Short mmCIF file of C-alpha atoms and ligand atoms in Angstrom, two decimals:
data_model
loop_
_atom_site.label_atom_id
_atom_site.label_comp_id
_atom_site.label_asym_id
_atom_site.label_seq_id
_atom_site.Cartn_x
_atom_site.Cartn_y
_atom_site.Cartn_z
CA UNK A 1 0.00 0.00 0.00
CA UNK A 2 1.23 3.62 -0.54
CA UNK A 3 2.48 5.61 2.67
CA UNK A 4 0.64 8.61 0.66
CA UNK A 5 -2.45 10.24 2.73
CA UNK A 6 -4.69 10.84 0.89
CA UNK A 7 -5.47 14.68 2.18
CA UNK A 8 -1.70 16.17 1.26
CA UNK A 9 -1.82 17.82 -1.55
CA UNK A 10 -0.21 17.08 -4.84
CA UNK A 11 2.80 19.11 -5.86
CA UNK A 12 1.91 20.21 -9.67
CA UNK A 13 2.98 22.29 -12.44
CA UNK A 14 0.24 22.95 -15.23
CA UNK A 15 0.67 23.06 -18.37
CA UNK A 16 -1.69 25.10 -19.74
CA UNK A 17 -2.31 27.44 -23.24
CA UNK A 18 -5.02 26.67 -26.23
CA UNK A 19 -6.32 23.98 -28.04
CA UNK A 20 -3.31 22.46 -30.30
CA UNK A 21 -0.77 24.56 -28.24
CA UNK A 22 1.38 21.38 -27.98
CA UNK A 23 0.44 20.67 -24.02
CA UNK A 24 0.32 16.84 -24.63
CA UNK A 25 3.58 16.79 -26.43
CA UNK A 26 5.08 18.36 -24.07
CA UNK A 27 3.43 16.57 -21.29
CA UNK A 28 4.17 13.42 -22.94
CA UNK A 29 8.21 14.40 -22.93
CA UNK A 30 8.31 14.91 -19.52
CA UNK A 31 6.81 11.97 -17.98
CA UNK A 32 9.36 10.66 -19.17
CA UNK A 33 11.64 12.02 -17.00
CA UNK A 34 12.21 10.61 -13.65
CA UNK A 35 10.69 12.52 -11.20
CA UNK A 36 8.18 14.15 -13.07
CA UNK A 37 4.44 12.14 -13.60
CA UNK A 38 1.91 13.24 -16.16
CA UNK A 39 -1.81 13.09 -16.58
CA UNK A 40 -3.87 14.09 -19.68
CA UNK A 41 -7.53 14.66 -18.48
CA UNK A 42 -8.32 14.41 -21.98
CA UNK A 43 -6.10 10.92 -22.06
CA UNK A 44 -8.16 10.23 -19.02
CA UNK A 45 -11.23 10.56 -20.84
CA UNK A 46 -10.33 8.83 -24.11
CA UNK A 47 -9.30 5.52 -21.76
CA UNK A 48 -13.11 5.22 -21.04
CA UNK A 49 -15.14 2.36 -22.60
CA UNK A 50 -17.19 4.33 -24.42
CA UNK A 51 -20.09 1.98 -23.79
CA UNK A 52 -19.73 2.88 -20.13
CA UNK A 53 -22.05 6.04 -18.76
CA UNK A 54 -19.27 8.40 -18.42
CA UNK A 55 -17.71 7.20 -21.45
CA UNK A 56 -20.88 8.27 -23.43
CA UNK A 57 -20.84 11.83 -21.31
CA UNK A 58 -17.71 12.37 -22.59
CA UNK A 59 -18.65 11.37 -26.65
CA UNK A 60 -21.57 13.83 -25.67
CA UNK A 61 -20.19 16.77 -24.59
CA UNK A 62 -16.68 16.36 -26.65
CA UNK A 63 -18.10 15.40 -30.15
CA UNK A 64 -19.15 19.22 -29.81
CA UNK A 65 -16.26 20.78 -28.13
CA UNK A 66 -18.14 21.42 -25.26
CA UNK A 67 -16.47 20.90 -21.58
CA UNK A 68 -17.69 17.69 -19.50
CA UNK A 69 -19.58 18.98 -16.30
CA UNK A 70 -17.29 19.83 -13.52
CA UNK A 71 -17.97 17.89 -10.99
CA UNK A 72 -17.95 14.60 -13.04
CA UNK A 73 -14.84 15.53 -14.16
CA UNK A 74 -12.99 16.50 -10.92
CA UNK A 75 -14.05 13.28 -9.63
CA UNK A 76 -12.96 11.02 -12.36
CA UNK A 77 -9.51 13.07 -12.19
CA UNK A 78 -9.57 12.49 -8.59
CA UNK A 79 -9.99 9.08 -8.31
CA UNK A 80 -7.71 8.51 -11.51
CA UNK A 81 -4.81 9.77 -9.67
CA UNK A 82 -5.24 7.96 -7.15
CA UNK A 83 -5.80 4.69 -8.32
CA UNK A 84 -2.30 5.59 -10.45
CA UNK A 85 -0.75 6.40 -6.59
CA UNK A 86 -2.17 3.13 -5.75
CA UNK A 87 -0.26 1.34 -8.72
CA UNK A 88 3.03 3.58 -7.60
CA UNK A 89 2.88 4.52 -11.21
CA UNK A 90 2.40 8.11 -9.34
CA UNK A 91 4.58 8.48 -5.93
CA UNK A 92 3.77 11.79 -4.78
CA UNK A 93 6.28 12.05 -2.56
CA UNK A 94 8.84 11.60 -5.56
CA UNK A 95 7.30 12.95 -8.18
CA UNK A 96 6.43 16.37 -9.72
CA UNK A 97 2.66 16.12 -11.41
CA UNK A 98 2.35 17.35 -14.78
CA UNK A 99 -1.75 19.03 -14.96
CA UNK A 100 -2.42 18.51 -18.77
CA UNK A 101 -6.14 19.77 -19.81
CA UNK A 102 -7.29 20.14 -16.14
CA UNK A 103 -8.50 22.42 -14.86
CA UNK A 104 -10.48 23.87 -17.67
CA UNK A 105 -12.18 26.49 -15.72
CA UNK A 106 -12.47 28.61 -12.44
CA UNK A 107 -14.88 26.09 -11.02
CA UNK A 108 -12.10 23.45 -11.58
CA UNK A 109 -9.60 25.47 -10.74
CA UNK A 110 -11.53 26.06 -6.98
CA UNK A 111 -12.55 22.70 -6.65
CA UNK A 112 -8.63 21.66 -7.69
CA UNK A 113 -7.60 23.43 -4.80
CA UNK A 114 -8.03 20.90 -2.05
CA UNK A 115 -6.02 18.46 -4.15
CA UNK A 116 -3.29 19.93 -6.06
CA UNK A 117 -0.48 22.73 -4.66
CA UNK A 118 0.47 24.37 -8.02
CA UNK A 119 3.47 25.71 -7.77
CA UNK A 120 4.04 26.80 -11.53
CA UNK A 121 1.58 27.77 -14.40
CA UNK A 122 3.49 27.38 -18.10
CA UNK A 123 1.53 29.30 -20.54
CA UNK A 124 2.05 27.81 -23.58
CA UNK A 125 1.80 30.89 -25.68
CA UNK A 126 0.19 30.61 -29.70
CA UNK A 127 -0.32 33.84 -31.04
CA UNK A 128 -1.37 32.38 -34.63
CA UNK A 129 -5.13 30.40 -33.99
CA UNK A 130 -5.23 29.76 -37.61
CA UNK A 131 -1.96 27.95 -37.43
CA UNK A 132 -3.41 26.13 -34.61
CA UNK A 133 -6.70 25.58 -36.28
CA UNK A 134 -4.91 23.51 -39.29
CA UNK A 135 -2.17 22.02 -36.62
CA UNK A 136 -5.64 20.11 -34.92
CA UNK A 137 -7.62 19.30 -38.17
CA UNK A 138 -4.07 17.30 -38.89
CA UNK A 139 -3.54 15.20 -35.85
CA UNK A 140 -7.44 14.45 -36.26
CA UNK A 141 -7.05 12.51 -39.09
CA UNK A 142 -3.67 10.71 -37.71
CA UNK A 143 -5.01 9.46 -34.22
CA UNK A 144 -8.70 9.74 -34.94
CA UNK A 145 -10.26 12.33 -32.79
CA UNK A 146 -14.01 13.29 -33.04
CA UNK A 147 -13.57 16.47 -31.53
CA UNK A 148 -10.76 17.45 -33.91
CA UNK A 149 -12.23 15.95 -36.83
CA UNK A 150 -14.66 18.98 -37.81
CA UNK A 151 -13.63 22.49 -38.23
CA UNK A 152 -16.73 23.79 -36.36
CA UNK A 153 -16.02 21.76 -33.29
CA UNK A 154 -12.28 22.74 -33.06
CA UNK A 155 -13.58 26.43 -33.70
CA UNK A 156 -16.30 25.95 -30.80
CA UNK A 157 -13.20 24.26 -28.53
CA UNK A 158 -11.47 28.07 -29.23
CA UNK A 159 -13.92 29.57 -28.16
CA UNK A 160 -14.55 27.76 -25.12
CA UNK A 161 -10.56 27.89 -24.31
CA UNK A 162 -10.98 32.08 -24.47
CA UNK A 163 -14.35 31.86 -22.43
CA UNK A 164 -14.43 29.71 -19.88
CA UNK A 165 -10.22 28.33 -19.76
CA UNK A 166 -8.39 31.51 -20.11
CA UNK A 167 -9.65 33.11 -16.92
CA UNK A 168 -8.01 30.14 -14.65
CA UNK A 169 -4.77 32.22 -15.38
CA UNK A 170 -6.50 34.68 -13.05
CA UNK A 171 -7.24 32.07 -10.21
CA UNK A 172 -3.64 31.63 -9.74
CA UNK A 173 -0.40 34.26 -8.49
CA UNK A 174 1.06 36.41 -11.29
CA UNK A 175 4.13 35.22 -9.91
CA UNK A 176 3.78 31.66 -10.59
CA UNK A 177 2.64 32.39 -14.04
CA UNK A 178 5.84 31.64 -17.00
CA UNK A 179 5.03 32.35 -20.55
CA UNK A 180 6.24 30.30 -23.45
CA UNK A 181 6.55 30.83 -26.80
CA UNK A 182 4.55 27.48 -28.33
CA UNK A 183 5.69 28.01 -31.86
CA UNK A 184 8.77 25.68 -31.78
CA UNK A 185 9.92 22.79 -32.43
CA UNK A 186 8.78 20.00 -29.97
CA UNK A 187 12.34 20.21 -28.49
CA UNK A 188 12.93 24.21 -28.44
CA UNK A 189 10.16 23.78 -26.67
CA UNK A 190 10.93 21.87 -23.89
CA UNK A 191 13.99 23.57 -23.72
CA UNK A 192 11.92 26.59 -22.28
CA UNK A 193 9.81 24.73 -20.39
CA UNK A 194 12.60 22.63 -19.22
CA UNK A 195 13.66 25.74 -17.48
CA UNK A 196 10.49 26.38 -15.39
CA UNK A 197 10.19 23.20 -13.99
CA UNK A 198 13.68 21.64 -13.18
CA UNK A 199 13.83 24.58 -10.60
CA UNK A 200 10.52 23.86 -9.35
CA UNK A 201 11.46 20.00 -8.98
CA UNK A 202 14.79 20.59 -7.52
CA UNK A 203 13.47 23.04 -4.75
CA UNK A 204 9.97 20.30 -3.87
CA UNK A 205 11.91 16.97 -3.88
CA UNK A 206 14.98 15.13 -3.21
CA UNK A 207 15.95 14.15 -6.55
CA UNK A 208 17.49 10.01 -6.96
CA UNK A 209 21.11 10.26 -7.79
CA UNK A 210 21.53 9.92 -11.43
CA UNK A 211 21.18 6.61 -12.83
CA UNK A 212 19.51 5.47 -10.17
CA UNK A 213 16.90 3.02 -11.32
CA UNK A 214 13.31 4.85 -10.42
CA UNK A 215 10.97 3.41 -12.70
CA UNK A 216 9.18 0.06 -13.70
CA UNK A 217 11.09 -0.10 -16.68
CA UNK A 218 14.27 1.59 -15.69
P1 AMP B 301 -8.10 17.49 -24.54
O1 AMP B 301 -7.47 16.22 -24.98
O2 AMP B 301 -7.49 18.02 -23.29
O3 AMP B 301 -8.17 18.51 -25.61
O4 AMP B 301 -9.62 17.14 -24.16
C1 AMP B 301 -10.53 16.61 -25.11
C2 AMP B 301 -11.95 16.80 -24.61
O5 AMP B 301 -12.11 16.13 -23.36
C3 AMP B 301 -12.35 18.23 -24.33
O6 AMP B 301 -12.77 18.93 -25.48
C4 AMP B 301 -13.49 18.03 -23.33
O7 AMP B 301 -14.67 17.62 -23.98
C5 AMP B 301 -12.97 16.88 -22.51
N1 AMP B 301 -12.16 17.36 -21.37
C6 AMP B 301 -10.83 17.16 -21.16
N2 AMP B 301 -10.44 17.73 -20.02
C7 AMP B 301 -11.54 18.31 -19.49
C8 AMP B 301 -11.80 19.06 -18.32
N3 AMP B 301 -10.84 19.36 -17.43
N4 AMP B 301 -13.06 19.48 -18.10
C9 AMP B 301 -14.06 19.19 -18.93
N5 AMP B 301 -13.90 18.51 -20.07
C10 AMP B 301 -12.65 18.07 -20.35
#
């Protein structure tokens, strides 16, 4: 059983920024990493039989770029992480978690708060939505995305990002706040973001000694 109680809080970065901003790439790249754990909420969602009831909330709301209720959500997320703390796939007390695609709004953002001590906000930055637009109708067709698949639904997931996502940047301290440029290659990338959170990780957690196995498949 994991020594983790269940009421400490989890120490996170989140990655945030638009729709096709590169947030699972990045995400992806550093889990990865010893030390660091990450969890798509959208991932989360995908995993779900879709026969199951929450698996057909999710092709509901989704399939029109809408948001899945909050409180569904925050609970699935909830007990996802811990059932991955139960696994030790997650070991809080080792690991940094990565927030990918949670939370989507202030509600979230509040009812985050009893689990999750953010202690950094990247912004991935995309100044060009078009860019974005085409970047999303691409990766539809290659892993097969309903929500992608339709210009009008990645147009209605915009506008829901501006509306309802971009004020969680308010919820949170300026200061913990770091901007980065998304246009990039994957790696330039996580150069800059590299350079948020290796601070962040060095100052929360005694890191292994390097090459020290820390993983299943180290
Ligand atoms: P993503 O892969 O993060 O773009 O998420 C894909 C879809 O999953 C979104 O368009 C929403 O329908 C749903 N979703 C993912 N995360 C959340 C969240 N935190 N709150 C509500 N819906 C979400």
């Amino acid at each position: 059983m994991p020594d983790y109680e269940p009421h400490e809080k989890y120490q996170s970065v989140l990655l945030f920024g638009a729709p096709g901003a590169g947030k699972g790439t990045q995400g992806a790249i550093l889990g990865r990493i010893p030390g660091f754990f990450h969890l798509s909420c959208g991932e989360v969602f995908r995993s779900l039989d879709i026969h199951s009831e929450l698996g057909q909330t999710f092709y509901e709301y989704s399939s029109k770029g809408e948001l899945v209720p909050d409180d569904v959500t925050v609970t699935m997320w909830v007990r996802n992480v811990a059932a991955q703390t139960t696994l030790s796939l997650f070991k809080p007390h080792d690991d940094l978690l990565i927030l990918d695609g949670i939370p989507r709004n202030v509600e979230q953002a509040k009812l985050m708060d009893e689990h999750v001590n953010v202690l950094g906000v990247i912004h991935l930055v995309c100044p060009d939505k078009e860019a974005m637009i085409k970047r999303l109708t691409r990766r539809a067709l290659k892993e097969n995305r309903v929500d992608d698949a339709k210009e009008n639904v990645i147009r209605n997931r915009w506008r829901v990002y501006e509306q309802e996502t971009a004020p969680v940047l308010e919820h949170y301290s300026s200061s913990i706040i770091h901007e980065v440029d998304a246009v990039g290659s994957p790696a330039s990338v996580l150069q800059h973001v590299l350079e948020v959170v290796v601070p962040i990780q060095d100052s929360h957690f005694n890191n292994p000694i390097s090459g020290e196995p820390t993983g299943p498949d180290a």
